XYZ file of C-alpha atoms in Angstrom:
247
model
C 0.000 0.000 0.000
C 2.789 2.389 0.947
C 4.576 1.816 -2.372
C 1.415 2.594 -4.291
C 0.907 5.836 -2.365
C 4.496 6.911 -3.031
C 4.009 6.155 -6.726
C 0.889 8.296 -6.884
C 2.636 11.146 -5.047
C 5.569 10.886 -7.494
C 3.258 11.127 -10.502
C 1.450 14.143 -9.027
C 4.767 15.866 -8.278
C 6.028 15.213 -11.798
C 2.777 16.539 -13.237
C 3.157 19.793 -11.292
C 6.778 20.172 -12.400
C 5.713 19.752 -16.034
C 2.909 22.295 -15.626
C 5.303 24.808 -14.030
C 7.972 24.295 -16.693
C 5.582 24.696 -19.624
C 3.875 27.699 -17.986
C 7.238 29.414 -17.518
C 8.230 28.705 -21.116
C 4.962 30.273 -22.290
C 5.434 33.229 -19.933
C 8.969 33.825 -21.227
C 7.816 33.448 -24.871
C 9.739 30.264 -25.621
C 6.343 29.202 -26.904
C 4.617 32.204 -28.503
C 0.891 32.844 -28.821
C -0.371 30.694 -31.680
C 2.473 28.173 -31.407
C 1.687 24.516 -30.856
C 3.331 22.726 -27.956
C 5.276 19.557 -28.779
C 3.026 16.535 -29.256
C 2.123 14.308 -26.325
C 4.620 11.695 -27.556
C 7.371 14.324 -27.784
C 6.547 15.578 -24.275
C 6.709 12.000 -22.955
C 10.290 11.779 -24.261
C 11.181 15.327 -23.191
C 10.065 14.919 -19.570
C 10.525 11.172 -19.136
C 6.924 10.920 -17.937
C 4.016 8.621 -18.705
C 1.506 9.679 -21.327
C -1.166 9.821 -18.622
C 0.916 12.312 -16.613
C 1.475 14.445 -19.733
C -2.250 14.450 -20.511
C -3.102 15.526 -16.951
C -0.509 18.314 -17.125
C -1.952 19.538 -20.437
C -5.479 19.356 -18.991
C -4.334 21.555 -16.094
C -2.765 24.093 -18.476
C -6.011 24.059 -20.463
C -8.079 24.815 -17.362
C -5.693 27.628 -16.418
C -6.105 29.210 -19.842
C -2.574 28.776 -21.145
C -3.510 26.481 -24.027
C -6.432 25.163 -26.044
C -6.485 21.579 -27.244
C -7.511 21.210 -30.897
C -8.424 17.707 -31.993
C -6.069 16.359 -34.624
C -3.645 19.287 -34.264
C -2.426 19.512 -30.682
C -2.238 22.170 -27.971
C -2.060 25.782 -29.138
C -0.796 28.598 -26.885
C -3.480 31.173 -26.066
C -3.114 34.934 -25.748
C -3.663 35.086 -22.022
C -1.390 37.196 -19.845
C -0.742 35.438 -16.534
C 1.196 38.200 -14.825
C -1.758 39.104 -12.639
C -3.104 37.767 -9.394
C -5.754 35.142 -10.247
C -8.473 36.299 -7.885
C -10.855 33.495 -8.840
C -8.327 30.760 -8.075
C -6.744 29.404 -4.911
C -3.023 29.765 -5.473
C -0.354 30.785 -3.006
C 1.898 33.758 -3.747
C 4.879 31.404 -3.621
C 3.292 29.133 -6.237
C 2.598 32.149 -8.470
C 6.163 33.334 -8.110
C 7.492 29.881 -8.978
C 5.210 29.179 -11.944
C 5.113 32.670 -13.468
C 8.744 33.623 -12.974
C 7.907 36.780 -11.015
C 10.697 38.576 -9.187
C 8.618 38.492 -6.015
C 9.326 38.535 -2.302
C 7.159 38.229 0.805
C 8.056 39.961 4.073
C 6.480 38.782 7.315
C 5.664 41.917 9.327
C 3.703 40.468 12.225
C 2.606 37.090 13.573
C 0.864 36.490 16.863
C -1.777 34.219 18.394
C -4.901 36.204 19.241
C -7.312 35.050 21.936
C -10.051 37.176 20.376
C -10.819 37.703 16.693
C -10.840 41.334 15.502
C -14.404 42.701 15.504
C -14.741 42.949 11.725
C -13.589 39.322 11.298
C -16.333 37.751 13.397
C -18.625 35.496 11.370
C -21.468 33.115 12.347
C -19.583 30.142 10.859
C -16.463 30.823 12.947
C -16.725 28.646 16.045
C -13.526 29.844 17.702
C -12.194 33.137 18.952
C -8.550 32.120 18.661
C -6.527 32.702 15.530
C -2.948 32.768 14.300
C -2.772 36.328 12.983
C -0.384 37.331 10.185
C 0.523 40.548 8.403
C 2.644 40.222 5.261
C 3.858 42.571 2.527
C 4.188 41.231 -1.017
C 6.740 42.899 -3.290
C 7.167 42.437 -7.048
C 10.381 43.761 -8.592
C 11.059 45.440 -5.269
C 7.827 47.441 -5.361
C 5.085 46.912 -2.718
C 2.044 45.355 -4.392
C -0.109 43.565 -1.797
C -0.580 43.843 1.960
C -2.134 40.693 3.436
C -3.905 40.258 6.759
C -4.577 36.611 7.648
C -6.382 34.825 10.445
C -5.737 31.067 10.586
C -8.427 29.451 12.667
C -8.378 26.485 15.047
C -7.402 23.677 14.975
C -4.330 24.736 12.893
C -3.684 27.731 15.140
C -2.658 25.431 17.980
C 0.354 23.974 16.176
C 1.067 26.473 13.397
C 4.845 27.058 13.211
C 6.666 30.372 13.093
C 6.474 31.772 9.566
C 9.553 33.155 7.818
C 9.851 35.467 4.812
C 8.708 33.775 1.584
C 7.171 30.809 3.437
C 3.835 29.580 2.075
C 0.894 29.166 4.452
C -0.723 26.726 2.023
C 2.390 24.538 1.863
C 2.500 24.362 5.659
C -1.211 23.568 5.956
C -1.210 20.900 3.238
C 2.272 19.358 3.352
C 3.226 19.697 7.018
C -0.137 19.610 8.774
C -2.078 17.348 6.401
C -4.948 19.818 5.916
C -5.900 19.857 2.200
C -7.433 23.121 0.946
C -10.491 22.708 -1.250
C -12.284 25.963 -2.108
C -12.700 29.639 -1.266
C -15.165 32.503 -1.539
C -13.927 35.996 -2.399
C -15.322 39.520 -2.365
C -13.642 42.402 -4.223
C -14.181 46.064 -3.269
C -12.348 49.387 -3.400
C -11.781 50.868 0.048
C -9.603 53.334 1.902
C -6.748 51.625 3.717
C -5.602 52.709 7.149
C -2.464 54.844 7.394
C -0.089 51.949 8.167
C -1.164 49.906 5.132
C -1.322 53.017 2.925
C 2.251 53.894 3.864
C 3.505 50.348 3.239
C 1.853 50.249 -0.209
C 2.730 53.884 -0.989
C -0.861 54.661 -1.850
C -0.651 58.437 -1.682
C -3.191 60.853 -0.225
C -6.329 59.035 -1.420
C -5.261 55.836 0.406
C -7.560 53.795 -1.866
C -6.768 50.119 -2.411
C -8.418 47.169 -4.128
C -9.507 44.929 -1.255
C -10.013 41.181 -1.678
C -11.682 39.435 1.269
C -11.355 35.658 1.197
C -12.690 32.718 3.175
C -10.739 29.505 2.580
C -12.163 26.062 3.375
C -10.695 22.594 3.814
C -11.968 19.433 2.103
C -14.184 18.691 5.109
C -15.840 22.129 4.502
C -14.406 23.642 7.700
C -13.313 27.276 7.485
C -9.552 27.496 8.007
C -8.457 30.967 6.878
C -9.800 34.503 6.700
C -7.788 36.907 4.554
C -8.024 40.595 3.716
C -5.639 41.555 0.898
C -4.996 45.189 0.041
C -3.758 45.539 -3.550
C -2.070 48.672 -4.864
C -4.563 49.945 -7.500
C -1.816 50.830 -9.999
C -0.493 47.274 -9.852
C -3.809 45.408 -9.709
C -5.343 43.668 -12.679
C -8.184 41.203 -12.430
C -7.863 38.706 -15.257
C -10.082 35.665 -15.200
C -10.359 32.747 -17.557
C -13.699 31.031 -17.811
C -14.589 27.863 -19.660
C -18.115 27.046 -20.703
C -19.854 24.630 -18.348
C -23.281 23.332 -19.417
C -25.663 22.992 -16.472
């Protein structure tokens, strides 16, 4: 049983490496818009992977909007700029940096266990007052782009380790704590940031930021994370990719 599980994990890891490599090649224009990727058979040889793994990697790139599969021809690269924060997805900043080749850095500004949730974070579905509270500044090319406020709720708060710069909360939750993330709800508004956040993001006198409020849930539907992200309006672009789903 253990050998089978390791094999599955290996295939999943290889699939993600292939997705990241092809995404970076598209991002850096090694494959231009309108180009066809190598055939599945060529990719099998190139990556030393099974055809099933290659197909799953291409399916993932298709869902992300990088490519479109055309029967009898192959996978064509789409004109879809990925250098934007995918608000509709659930992707860590570290994963974005790795897959998109961003020159990005995350600074941890504050982390503390709170015995009481901040007033504006209280929700009926939150059954605990304790949270592991984080404040982080995201920089791209050295410029402040996003200021994140996070509350990680119990049970993870009890054992959540000290976070360092550029660490990923999602990697810790999923890989170290065995808590798989499943889905999220998000609300996007434009609001005035407080002076501290405005100064960190260099917002100017108006202090207006694009605010994304997220609730992240585990596979068992329990709420694990509340996040308020303040995006610099000059650096924010909301680009979504939607595929037709017949209901």
